Amino acid sequence: KSSELLVQKVRDKACVIPIGFKFDLFNDARKSSEKFLNENNSNSSNSDSDCNNSETKKIKPIRIVWPHRWQSDKDPETFFSIMVTLAEEGLDFELCVLGKPAREIPEIMTKSKEILGSKIVNWGYKTGKEYADTLASCDIVVSTALQETQGLAVIEAITSGCEPLLPNRLSYPEVLSESCKTDELKKVYLFQNTADLRKKLRWIIKNPNRVRNRIKERKMWEDMKRFSWESVTPQFE
């Protein structure tokens, strides 16, 4: 009993302090990307069939980013298999692949790069401003990770102006805890399984204007401020 009481006392005093971020680079990148969002939505509503002078306005395809290490614990098999399937369905989208390559690149990534071809607008590791600007050029950040400590790349992408689509496991529900306070919102941003991810991505790709309007309206980057060093540092005192 004494040991149980000791454990409880320690537990009551314990807390998990997240890794802090310096967000300036990503905030600057996002602000410069707002012209892109405005340009695509200046005459749009919730419809994705905008017309101007009886001519359909060209809508830029949704751009998806996968900014993770190229290793099996990030489950590239699931993500790239889905992207290939959606491409084979004839859906129009763009893809940015960031993150550090592994010594041995997963076979699914090599095959997918060849199949997806011109849909890929970036393939490879970037750092600094170039990395932040690439994130800010994207609309959706996806993770299929099987292992994740905090979700640093996802937090950076959301701060850069991306909308997240994440598995309902690991650290991700906590990362989105301020953004997803209702079950309805959780269903939008957290997927349950592979079929659910495929379904959500299909809808996103078919509704680029609705997604971009949603990004501007919900401003999820505001909820990431709690991971800034300004917010995290006082927790160490």
Coordinates of N, CA and C in Angstrom, one line a residue:
K1 N 0.8 -1.2 0.0 CA 0.0 0.0 0.0 C 0.8 1.3 0.0
S2 N 1.9 1.2 0.8 CA 2.8 2.4 0.8 C 3.4 2.7 -0.5
S3 N 3.8 1.7 -1.3 CA 4.3 1.9 -2.6 C 3.3 2.4 -3.6
E4 N 2.0 2.0 -3.4 CA 0.9 2.5 -4.2 C 0.7 3.9 -4.0
L5 N 0.7 4.3 -2.7 CA 0.5 5.7 -2.3 C 1.6 6.6 -2.9
L6 N 2.8 6.1 -2.8 CA 4.0 6.8 -3.4 C 3.8 7.0 -4.9
V7 N 3.4 6.0 -5.6 CA 3.2 6.1 -7.0 C 2.1 7.1 -7.3
Q8 N 1.0 7.1 -6.5 CA 0.0 8.0 -6.7 C 0.4 9.5 -6.5
K9 N 1.2 9.7 -5.5 CA 1.7 11.0 -5.2 C 2.6 11.6 -6.3
V10 N 3.4 10.7 -6.9 CA 4.3 11.1 -8.0 C 3.4 11.4 -9.2
R11 N 2.4 10.5 -9.4 CA 1.5 10.7 -10.6 C 0.8 12.0 -10.5
D12 N 0.3 12.4 -9.3 CA -0.4 13.6 -9.1 C 0.4 14.9 -9.4
K13 N 1.7 14.7 -9.2 CA 2.6 15.9 -9.4 C 3.2 15.9 -10.8
A14 N 3.1 14.8 -11.5 CA 3.7 14.7 -12.8 C 2.9 15.3 -13.9
C15 N 3.6 15.7 -15.0 CA 2.9 16.2 -16.2 C 3.8 16.0 -17.4
V16 N 3.2 15.9 -18.5 CA 4.0 15.7 -19.8 C 4.2 17.1 -20.4
I17 N 5.4 17.5 -20.6 CA 5.7 18.8 -21.2 C 6.1 18.6 -22.7
P18 N 5.4 19.2 -23.6 CA 5.8 18.9 -25.0 C 7.1 19.6 -25.4
I19 N 7.6 19.2 -26.5 CA 8.8 19.8 -27.1 C 8.4 21.2 -27.6
G20 N 9.2 22.2 -27.4 CA 8.8 23.5 -27.8 C 9.3 23.8 -29.2
F21 N 8.6 24.7 -29.9 CA 8.9 25.1 -31.3 C 9.2 26.6 -31.4
K22 N 10.0 26.9 -32.4 CA 10.2 28.3 -32.8 C 9.5 28.3 -34.2
F23 N 8.3 29.0 -34.2 CA 7.4 29.0 -35.3 C 7.6 30.1 -36.3
D24 N 8.5 31.0 -36.1 CA 8.6 32.2 -37.0 C 8.7 31.8 -38.5
L25 N 9.5 30.9 -38.8 CA 9.7 30.5 -40.2 C 8.4 30.0 -40.8
F26 N 7.6 29.2 -40.1 CA 6.4 28.6 -40.6 C 5.3 29.6 -40.6
N27 N 5.2 30.5 -39.6 CA 4.2 31.6 -39.6 C 4.4 32.5 -40.8
D28 N 5.7 32.8 -41.1 CA 6.0 33.7 -42.3 C 5.6 33.0 -43.6
A29 N 5.9 31.7 -43.7 CA 5.5 31.0 -44.9 C 4.0 30.9 -45.1
R30 N 3.3 30.7 -44.0 CA 1.8 30.6 -44.1 C 1.3 32.0 -44.5
K31 N 1.7 33.1 -43.9 CA 1.2 34.4 -44.3 C 1.4 34.7 -45.8
S32 N 2.5 34.2 -46.3 CA 2.8 34.5 -47.7 C 1.9 33.6 -48.6
S33 N 1.5 32.5 -48.0 CA 0.6 31.5 -48.8 C -0.8 31.9 -48.8
E34 N -1.2 32.9 -48.0 CA -2.6 33.3 -48.0 C -3.1 33.9 -49.3
K35 N -2.2 34.5 -50.1 CA -2.5 35.0 -51.4 C -3.0 33.8 -52.3
F36 N -2.3 32.7 -52.1 CA -2.7 31.5 -52.9 C -4.1 31.1 -52.5
L37 N -4.4 31.1 -51.2 CA -5.8 30.7 -50.8 C -6.8 31.7 -51.3
N38 N -6.5 33.0 -51.2 CA -7.5 34.0 -51.6 C -7.7 33.9 -53.1
E39 N -6.6 33.6 -53.8 CA -6.7 33.6 -55.3 C -7.6 32.5 -55.8
N40 N -7.6 31.4 -55.1 CA -8.4 30.2 -55.4 C -9.8 30.4 -55.0
N41 N -10.1 31.3 -54.0 CA -11.4 31.3 -53.4 C -12.1 32.7 -53.5
S42 N -11.5 33.6 -54.3 CA -12.0 35.0 -54.3 C -13.4 35.0 -54.8
N43 N -13.8 34.1 -55.7 CA -15.2 34.1 -56.1 C -15.9 32.8 -55.8
S44 N -15.4 32.1 -54.8 CA -16.0 30.8 -54.5 C -16.8 30.8 -53.3
S45 N -17.8 29.9 -53.3 CA -18.6 29.6 -52.1 C -18.3 28.2 -51.6
N46 N -19.3 27.5 -51.1 CA -19.0 26.1 -50.8 C -19.1 25.2 -52.0
S47 N -19.3 25.8 -53.1 CA -19.4 25.0 -54.3 C -18.0 24.9 -55.0
D48 N -17.8 23.7 -55.7 CA -16.5 23.6 -56.4 C -16.8 23.6 -57.9
S49 N -17.9 24.2 -58.3 CA -18.1 24.4 -59.7 C -18.4 25.9 -60.0
D50 N -17.3 26.7 -59.8 CA -17.4 28.1 -60.0 C -17.6 28.5 -61.4
C51 N -18.4 29.5 -61.7 CA -18.5 29.9 -63.1 C -18.4 31.4 -63.2
N52 N -17.7 31.9 -64.3 CA -17.5 33.3 -64.5 C -17.7 33.5 -66.0
N53 N -18.7 34.3 -66.3 CA -19.0 34.6 -67.7 C -19.3 33.3 -68.5
S54 N -20.0 32.4 -67.9 CA -20.4 31.1 -68.5 C -19.3 30.2 -68.7
E55 N -18.1 30.6 -68.2 CA -16.9 29.7 -68.4 C -16.5 29.2 -67.0
T56 N -16.3 27.9 -66.9 CA -15.9 27.3 -65.6 C -14.5 27.7 -65.2
K57 N -14.3 28.3 -64.1 CA -13.0 28.8 -63.6 C -12.2 27.6 -63.2
K58 N -10.9 27.6 -63.6 CA -10.0 26.5 -63.3 C -9.7 26.5 -61.9
I59 N -9.9 25.4 -61.2 CA -9.6 25.2 -59.8 C -8.3 24.4 -59.6
K60 N -7.4 25.0 -58.9 CA -6.1 24.3 -58.7 C -6.4 23.0 -57.9
P61 N -5.8 21.9 -58.3 CA -5.9 20.7 -57.6 C -5.5 20.8 -56.1
I62 N -6.1 20.0 -55.3 CA -5.7 20.0 -53.9 C -4.3 19.4 -53.8
R63 N -3.5 20.0 -52.9 CA -2.1 19.5 -52.8 C -1.9 18.9 -51.4
I64 N -1.4 17.7 -51.4 CA -1.3 16.9 -50.2 C 0.2 16.7 -49.9
V65 N 0.6 16.8 -48.6 CA 2.0 16.6 -48.2 C 2.1 15.5 -47.2
W66 N 3.2 14.7 -47.5 CA 3.5 13.6 -46.6 C 5.0 13.9 -46.1
P67 N 5.1 14.5 -44.9 CA 6.4 15.1 -44.5 C 7.2 14.2 -43.4
H68 N 7.2 12.9 -43.6 CA 7.7 12.0 -42.6 C 9.0 11.3 -43.1
R69 N 9.7 10.7 -42.1 CA 10.8 9.8 -42.4 C 10.3 8.7 -43.3
W70 N 11.2 8.4 -44.3 CA 10.9 7.3 -45.2 C 11.2 5.9 -44.7
Q71 N 10.5 5.6 -43.6 CA 10.7 4.3 -42.9 C 9.4 3.6 -42.6
S72 N 9.5 2.4 -42.3 CA 8.3 1.5 -42.1 C 7.4 2.0 -41.0
D73 N 8.0 2.5 -39.9 CA 7.2 2.9 -38.8 C 6.3 4.1 -39.1
K74 N 6.5 4.8 -40.2 CA 5.6 5.8 -40.7 C 4.5 5.3 -41.6
D75 N 4.6 4.0 -41.9 CA 3.6 3.3 -42.7 C 3.4 3.9 -44.1
P76 N 4.5 4.1 -44.9 CA 4.3 4.6 -46.2 C 3.4 3.6 -47.1
E77 N 3.4 2.4 -46.8 CA 2.6 1.4 -47.5 C 1.2 1.8 -47.6
T78 N 0.6 2.1 -46.5 CA -0.8 2.5 -46.5 C -1.1 3.8 -47.3
F79 N -0.2 4.8 -47.0 CA -0.5 6.1 -47.6 C -0.3 6.1 -49.1
F80 N 0.8 5.5 -49.6 CA 1.1 5.5 -51.0 C 0.2 4.6 -51.8
S81 N -0.2 3.5 -51.2 CA -1.2 2.6 -51.8 C -2.5 3.3 -52.1
I82 N -3.0 4.1 -51.1 CA -4.2 4.9 -51.3 C -4.0 5.9 -52.4
M83 N -2.9 6.6 -52.4 CA -2.7 7.7 -53.4 C -2.7 7.1 -54.8
V84 N -2.1 5.9 -54.9 CA -2.1 5.3 -56.3 C -3.5 4.9 -56.6
T85 N -4.3 4.4 -55.7 CA -5.7 4.0 -56.0 C -6.5 5.2 -56.4
L86 N -6.4 6.3 -55.7 CA -7.1 7.5 -56.1 C -6.7 8.1 -57.4
A87 N -5.4 8.0 -57.7 CA -4.9 8.4 -59.0 C -5.5 7.5 -60.1
E88 N -5.6 6.2 -59.9 CA -6.2 5.3 -60.9 C -7.7 5.5 -61.1
E89 N -8.3 6.1 -60.1 CA -9.7 6.5 -60.2 C -9.9 7.7 -61.1
G90 N -8.8 8.3 -61.4 CA -8.9 9.5 -62.3 C -9.0 10.8 -61.5
L91 N -8.8 10.8 -60.2 CA -8.9 12.0 -59.4 C -7.6 12.9 -59.6
D92 N -7.9 14.2 -59.6 CA -6.8 15.2 -59.9 C -6.3 15.7 -58.5
F93 N -5.0 15.5 -58.3 CA -4.4 16.1 -57.0 C -2.9 16.2 -57.3
E94 N -2.3 17.0 -56.4 CA -0.8 17.1 -56.4 C -0.3 16.6 -55.1
L95 N 1.0 16.1 -55.1 CA 1.6 15.5 -53.9 C 3.0 16.0 -53.7
C96 N 3.3 16.4 -52.4 CA 4.6 16.7 -52.0 C 5.1 15.7 -51.0
V97 N 6.2 15.1 -51.2 CA 6.8 14.1 -50.3 C 8.1 14.7 -49.8
L98 N 8.1 14.9 -48.4 CA 9.2 15.5 -47.8 C 9.8 14.5 -46.8
G99 N 10.5 14.9 -45.8 CA 11.1 14.0 -44.8 C 12.4 13.4 -45.3
K100 N 13.1 12.8 -44.3 CA 14.4 12.2 -44.6 C 14.3 10.8 -45.2
P101 N 15.0 10.6 -46.3 CA 15.0 9.2 -46.9 C 15.8 8.3 -46.0
A102 N 15.4 7.1 -45.9 CA 16.1 6.0 -45.2 C 17.2 5.5 -46.1
R103 N 18.1 4.7 -45.5 CA 19.2 4.1 -46.2 C 18.6 3.2 -47.4
E104 N 17.6 2.5 -47.0 CA 16.8 1.7 -48.0 C 15.4 2.3 -48.1
I105 N 15.1 2.8 -49.3 CA 13.8 3.4 -49.5 C 12.8 2.4 -49.7
P106 N 11.7 2.5 -49.0 CA 10.6 1.4 -49.1 C 10.2 1.3 -50.6
E107 N 10.0 0.0 -50.9 CA 9.7 -0.3 -52.3 C 8.4 0.4 -52.8
I108 N 7.4 0.5 -51.9 CA 6.1 1.2 -52.3 C 6.3 2.6 -52.7
M109 N 7.3 3.3 -52.1 CA 7.6 4.7 -52.5 C 8.2 4.7 -53.9
T110 N 9.1 3.9 -54.1 CA 9.8 3.8 -55.5 C 8.8 3.6 -56.6
K111 N 7.9 2.6 -56.3 CA 6.9 2.2 -57.3 C 5.9 3.4 -57.5
S112 N 5.5 4.0 -56.3 CA 4.5 5.0 -56.4 C 5.0 6.3 -57.1
K113 N 6.2 6.6 -56.9 CA 6.8 7.7 -57.6 C 6.7 7.6 -59.1
E114 N 6.9 6.4 -59.6 CA 6.8 6.1 -61.0 C 5.4 6.2 -61.5
I115 N 4.5 5.6 -60.7 CA 3.0 5.6 -61.1 C 2.4 7.0 -61.1
L116 N 2.7 7.7 -60.0 CA 2.1 9.0 -59.8 C 2.6 10.1 -60.7
G117 N 3.9 10.0 -61.1 CA 4.5 10.8 -62.2 C 4.3 12.3 -61.9
S118 N 3.6 12.9 -62.9 CA 3.4 14.4 -62.9 C 2.6 14.9 -61.7
K119 N 1.9 14.1 -61.0 CA 1.2 14.5 -59.8 C 2.1 15.0 -58.7
I120 N 3.4 14.5 -58.7 CA 4.3 14.8 -57.7 C 5.0 16.1 -58.0
V121 N 4.9 17.1 -57.1 CA 5.5 18.4 -57.3 C 6.8 18.6 -56.5
N122 N 6.9 17.7 -55.5 CA 8.2 17.7 -54.8 C 8.4 16.3 -54.2
W123 N 9.7 15.8 -54.4 CA 10.1 14.5 -53.9 C 11.5 14.6 -53.3
G124 N 11.5 14.7 -52.0 CA 12.8 14.8 -51.4 C 12.9 15.7 -50.2
Y125 N 14.0 15.6 -49.5 CA 14.2 16.3 -48.2 C 14.5 17.8 -48.4
K126 N 13.9 18.7 -47.6 CA 14.2 20.1 -47.7 C 14.4 20.6 -46.2
T127 N 15.1 21.7 -46.1 CA 15.3 22.3 -44.8 C 15.0 23.8 -44.8
G128 N 14.9 24.4 -43.6 CA 14.8 25.9 -43.5 C 13.7 26.5 -44.3
K129 N 13.9 27.6 -44.9 CA 12.8 28.4 -45.5 C 12.2 27.6 -46.7
E130 N 13.1 26.8 -47.4 CA 12.6 26.0 -48.5 C 11.6 25.0 -48.0
Y131 N 11.9 24.4 -46.9 CA 11.0 23.4 -46.3 C 9.6 24.0 -45.8
A132 N 9.7 25.2 -45.1 CA 8.5 25.9 -44.7 C 7.7 26.3 -45.8
D133 N 8.3 26.9 -46.9 CA 7.6 27.4 -48.0 C 6.9 26.2 -48.8
T134 N 7.5 25.1 -48.8 CA 6.9 23.9 -49.4 C 5.7 23.4 -48.6
L135 N 5.8 23.4 -47.3 CA 4.6 23.0 -46.5 C 3.5 24.0 -46.7
A136 N 3.8 25.3 -46.8 CA 2.8 26.3 -46.9 C 2.1 26.3 -48.3
S137 N 2.8 25.7 -49.2 CA 2.1 25.6 -50.6 C 1.1 24.5 -50.6
C138 N 1.0 23.7 -49.6 CA 0.2 22.5 -49.5 C -1.1 22.8 -48.8
D139 N -2.1 22.0 -49.0 CA -3.4 22.1 -48.4 C -3.7 21.2 -47.3
I140 N -3.2 19.9 -47.4 CA -3.5 18.9 -46.5 C -2.2 18.1 -46.1
V141 N -2.1 17.9 -44.8 CA -1.0 17.1 -44.3 C -1.6 15.8 -43.8
V142 N -1.0 14.7 -44.2 CA -1.5 13.3 -43.9 C -0.4 12.6 -43.1
S143 N -0.8 11.9 -42.1 CA 0.1 10.9 -41.5 C -0.6 9.6 -41.4
T144 N 0.2 8.5 -41.6 CA -0.3 7.1 -41.4 C 0.6 6.4 -40.4
A145 N 1.3 7.2 -39.5 CA 2.3 6.7 -38.7 C 1.8 5.6 -37.7
L146 N 2.7 4.6 -37.5 CA 2.5 3.6 -36.5 C 3.2 3.9 -35.2
Q147 N 4.2 4.8 -35.3 CA 4.9 5.2 -34.1 C 5.1 6.7 -34.2
E148 N 4.8 7.4 -33.1 CA 4.9 8.9 -33.1 C 5.0 9.3 -31.7
T149 N 6.0 10.2 -31.4 CA 6.2 10.7 -30.0 C 5.4 11.9 -29.8
Q150 N 5.4 12.9 -30.7 CA 4.7 14.1 -30.6 C 4.0 14.5 -31.9
G151 N 4.7 14.4 -33.0 CA 4.1 14.8 -34.2 C 4.6 16.1 -34.7
L152 N 6.0 16.2 -34.7 CA 6.6 17.5 -35.0 C 6.3 18.0 -36.4
A153 N 6.4 17.1 -37.4 CA 6.2 17.5 -38.8 C 4.8 17.9 -39.0
V154 N 3.9 17.2 -38.3 CA 2.5 17.6 -38.5 C 2.2 19.0 -37.9
I155 N 2.7 19.2 -36.7 CA 2.6 20.5 -36.1 C 3.1 21.6 -36.9
E156 N 4.3 21.4 -37.5 CA 4.9 22.4 -38.4 C 4.0 22.6 -39.7
A157 N 3.4 21.6 -40.2 CA 2.6 21.7 -41.4 C 1.3 22.4 -41.1
I158 N 0.7 22.2 -39.9 CA -0.5 22.9 -39.5 C -0.2 24.4 -39.3
T159 N 0.9 24.7 -38.7 CA 1.3 26.0 -38.5 C 1.6 26.7 -39.8
S160 N 2.0 26.0 -40.8 CA 2.2 26.5 -42.1 C 1.0 26.7 -42.9
G161 N -0.2 26.3 -42.4 CA -1.5 26.5 -43.1 C -2.1 25.3 -43.7
C162 N -1.6 24.1 -43.3 CA -2.2 22.8 -43.8 C -3.3 22.4 -42.9
E163 N -4.3 21.7 -43.5 CA -5.3 21.0 -42.7 C -4.9 19.6 -42.4
P164 N -5.0 19.1 -41.2 CA -4.5 17.7 -40.9 C -5.5 16.7 -41.2
L165 N -5.0 15.5 -41.6 CA -5.8 14.3 -41.7 C -5.0 13.2 -41.1
L166 N -5.3 12.8 -39.8 CA -4.4 12.0 -39.0 C -5.1 10.8 -38.4
P167 N -4.3 9.7 -38.1 CA -5.0 8.5 -37.5 C -5.4 8.8 -36.0
N168 N -6.5 8.2 -35.7 CA -7.0 8.5 -34.3 C -6.3 7.6 -33.3
R169 N -5.0 7.8 -33.2 CA -4.2 7.0 -32.3 C -2.9 7.8 -32.0
L170 N -2.0 7.2 -31.1 CA -0.7 7.8 -30.8 C -0.9 9.2 -30.2
S171 N -0.1 10.2 -30.5 CA -0.1 11.5 -30.0 C -1.1 12.4 -30.7
Y172 N -1.6 12.0 -31.8 CA -2.4 12.9 -32.7 C -3.7 13.4 -32.1
P173 N -4.5 12.6 -31.4 CA -5.7 13.2 -30.8 C -5.3 14.3 -29.8
E174 N -4.2 14.2 -29.1 CA -3.8 15.2 -28.2 C -3.3 16.5 -28.9
V175 N -2.6 16.3 -30.0 CA -2.1 17.4 -30.8 C -3.3 18.3 -31.3
L176 N -4.4 17.6 -31.6 CA -5.6 18.2 -32.1 C -6.7 18.5 -31.1
S177 N -6.3 18.3 -29.8 CA -7.3 18.4 -28.7 C -8.0 19.8 -28.7
E178 N -7.3 20.9 -29.0 CA -7.9 22.2 -29.0 C -8.7 22.5 -30.2
S179 N -8.3 21.8 -31.3 CA -9.1 22.0 -32.6 C -10.3 21.1 -32.7
C180 N -10.3 20.0 -32.0 CA -11.3 19.0 -32.2 C -12.0 18.7 -30.8
K181 N -12.8 19.7 -30.4 CA -13.4 19.5 -29.1 C -14.8 18.9 -29.2
T182 N -15.2 18.6 -30.4 CA -16.5 17.9 -30.6 C -16.3 16.6 -31.4
D183 N -17.2 15.7 -31.2 CA -17.1 14.4 -32.0 C -17.2 14.7 -33.5
E184 N -18.0 15.7 -33.9 CA -18.1 16.0 -35.3 C -16.8 16.5 -35.9
L185 N -16.0 17.3 -35.2 CA -14.7 17.7 -35.7 C -13.7 16.6 -35.7
K186 N -13.8 15.7 -34.7 CA -12.9 14.6 -34.7 C -13.1 13.7 -35.9
K187 N -14.3 13.6 -36.3 CA -14.6 12.8 -37.5 C -14.0 13.4 -38.8
V188 N -13.9 14.7 -38.8 CA -13.3 15.4 -40.0 C -11.8 15.2 -40.1
Y189 N -11.1 15.3 -38.9 CA -9.6 15.4 -39.0 C -8.9 14.1 -38.5
L190 N -9.7 13.1 -37.9 CA -9.0 11.9 -37.4 C -9.7 10.7 -38.1
F191 N -8.9 9.9 -38.8 CA -9.5 8.7 -39.4 C -9.3 7.5 -38.6
Q192 N -10.2 6.5 -38.8 CA -10.3 5.3 -37.9 C -9.5 4.1 -38.5
N193 N -9.4 4.0 -39.8 CA -8.8 2.9 -40.5 C -8.5 3.3 -41.9
T194 N -7.9 2.3 -42.7 CA -7.5 2.6 -44.1 C -8.7 3.0 -44.9
A195 N -9.8 2.3 -44.8 CA -11.0 2.6 -45.6 C -11.5 4.1 -45.3
D196 N -11.5 4.4 -44.1 CA -11.9 5.8 -43.7 C -11.0 6.8 -44.2
L197 N -9.7 6.6 -44.2 CA -8.7 7.5 -44.8 C -8.9 7.7 -46.3
R198 N -9.1 6.6 -46.9 CA -9.3 6.6 -48.4 C -10.6 7.4 -48.7
K199 N -11.7 7.2 -48.0 CA -12.9 7.9 -48.2 C -12.7 9.4 -47.9
K200 N -12.1 9.8 -46.9 CA -11.9 11.2 -46.5 C -11.0 11.9 -47.6
L201 N -9.9 11.2 -48.0 CA -9.1 11.8 -49.0 C -9.8 12.0 -50.4
R202 N -10.6 11.0 -50.7 CA -11.4 11.1 -51.9 C -12.3 12.4 -51.9
W203 N -13.0 12.6 -50.8 CA -13.8 13.7 -50.7 C -13.0 15.0 -50.7
I204 N -11.9 15.1 -50.0 CA -11.0 16.2 -50.0 C -10.6 16.6 -51.4
I205 N -10.2 15.6 -52.2 CA -9.7 15.8 -53.6 C -10.8 16.4 -54.5
K206 N -12.0 15.9 -54.2 CA -13.1 16.3 -55.1 C -13.7 17.7 -54.7
N207 N -13.3 18.2 -53.5 CA -13.9 19.4 -53.0 C -12.8 20.4 -52.6
P208 N -11.9 20.8 -53.5 CA -10.8 21.7 -53.1 C -11.2 23.0 -52.5
N209 N -12.2 23.7 -53.1 CA -12.6 25.0 -52.6 C -13.2 24.9 -51.2
R210 N -14.0 23.9 -50.9 CA -14.6 23.7 -49.6 C -13.5 23.5 -48.6
V211 N -12.5 22.7 -48.9 CA -11.4 22.5 -48.0 C -10.6 23.8 -47.8
R212 N -10.3 24.5 -48.8 CA -9.5 25.8 -48.6 C -10.3 26.8 -47.9
N213 N -11.6 26.9 -48.1 CA -12.4 27.8 -47.3 C -12.4 27.4 -45.8
R214 N -12.4 26.1 -45.6 CA -12.4 25.6 -44.2 C -11.1 25.9 -43.5
I215 N -10.0 25.8 -44.3 CA -8.7 26.1 -43.7 C -8.7 27.6 -43.2
K216 N -9.2 28.5 -44.0 CA -9.2 29.9 -43.7 C -10.1 30.2 -42.5
E217 N -11.2 29.5 -42.5 CA -12.2 29.8 -41.5 C -11.8 29.3 -40.1
R218 N -11.2 28.1 -40.1 CA -10.9 27.4 -38.8 C -9.6 27.8 -38.2
K219 N -8.6 28.2 -39.0 CA -7.4 28.7 -38.6 C -6.7 27.8 -37.5
M220 N -6.5 26.6 -37.8 CA -6.0 25.6 -36.9 C -4.6 25.9 -36.4
W221 N -3.9 26.8 -37.2 CA -2.6 27.1 -36.7 C -2.6 27.9 -35.4
E222 N -3.7 28.6 -35.1 CA -3.8 29.3 -33.8 C -3.7 28.3 -32.7
D223 N -4.2 27.1 -32.9 CA -4.2 26.1 -31.8 C -2.8 25.5 -31.5
M224 N -1.9 25.7 -32.5 CA -0.6 25.1 -32.3 C 0.3 26.0 -31.5
K225 N -0.1 27.2 -31.2 CA 0.7 28.2 -30.4 C 1.1 27.6 -29.1
R226 N 0.3 26.7 -28.5 CA 0.6 26.1 -27.2 C 1.9 25.3 -27.3
F227 N 2.4 25.0 -28.5 CA 3.6 24.3 -28.6 C 4.8 25.2 -28.8
S228 N 4.6 26.5 -28.8 CA 5.7 27.4 -29.0 C 6.5 27.5 -27.7
W229 N 7.8 27.9 -27.9 CA 8.7 28.0 -26.7 C 8.1 29.0 -25.7
E230 N 7.5 30.0 -26.2 CA 6.9 31.0 -25.3 C 5.8 30.4 -24.4
S231 N 5.1 29.4 -24.9 CA 4.1 28.7 -24.1 C 4.7 27.6 -23.3
V232 N 5.7 26.9 -23.8 CA 6.2 25.7 -23.2 C 7.2 26.1 -22.0
T233 N 8.0 27.1 -22.2 CA 9.1 27.4 -21.2 C 8.6 27.6 -19.8
P234 N 7.5 28.3 -19.6 CA 7.0 28.5 -18.2 C 6.6 27.2 -17.5
Q235 N 6.4 26.2 -18.3 CA 6.0 24.9 -17.7 C 7.2 24.2 -17.0
F236 N 8.4 24.6 -17.3 CA 9.6 24.1 -16.7 C 9.9 24.7 -15.3
E237 N 9.2 25.8 -15.0 CA 9.5 26.6 -13.8 C 8.9 25.9 -12.6

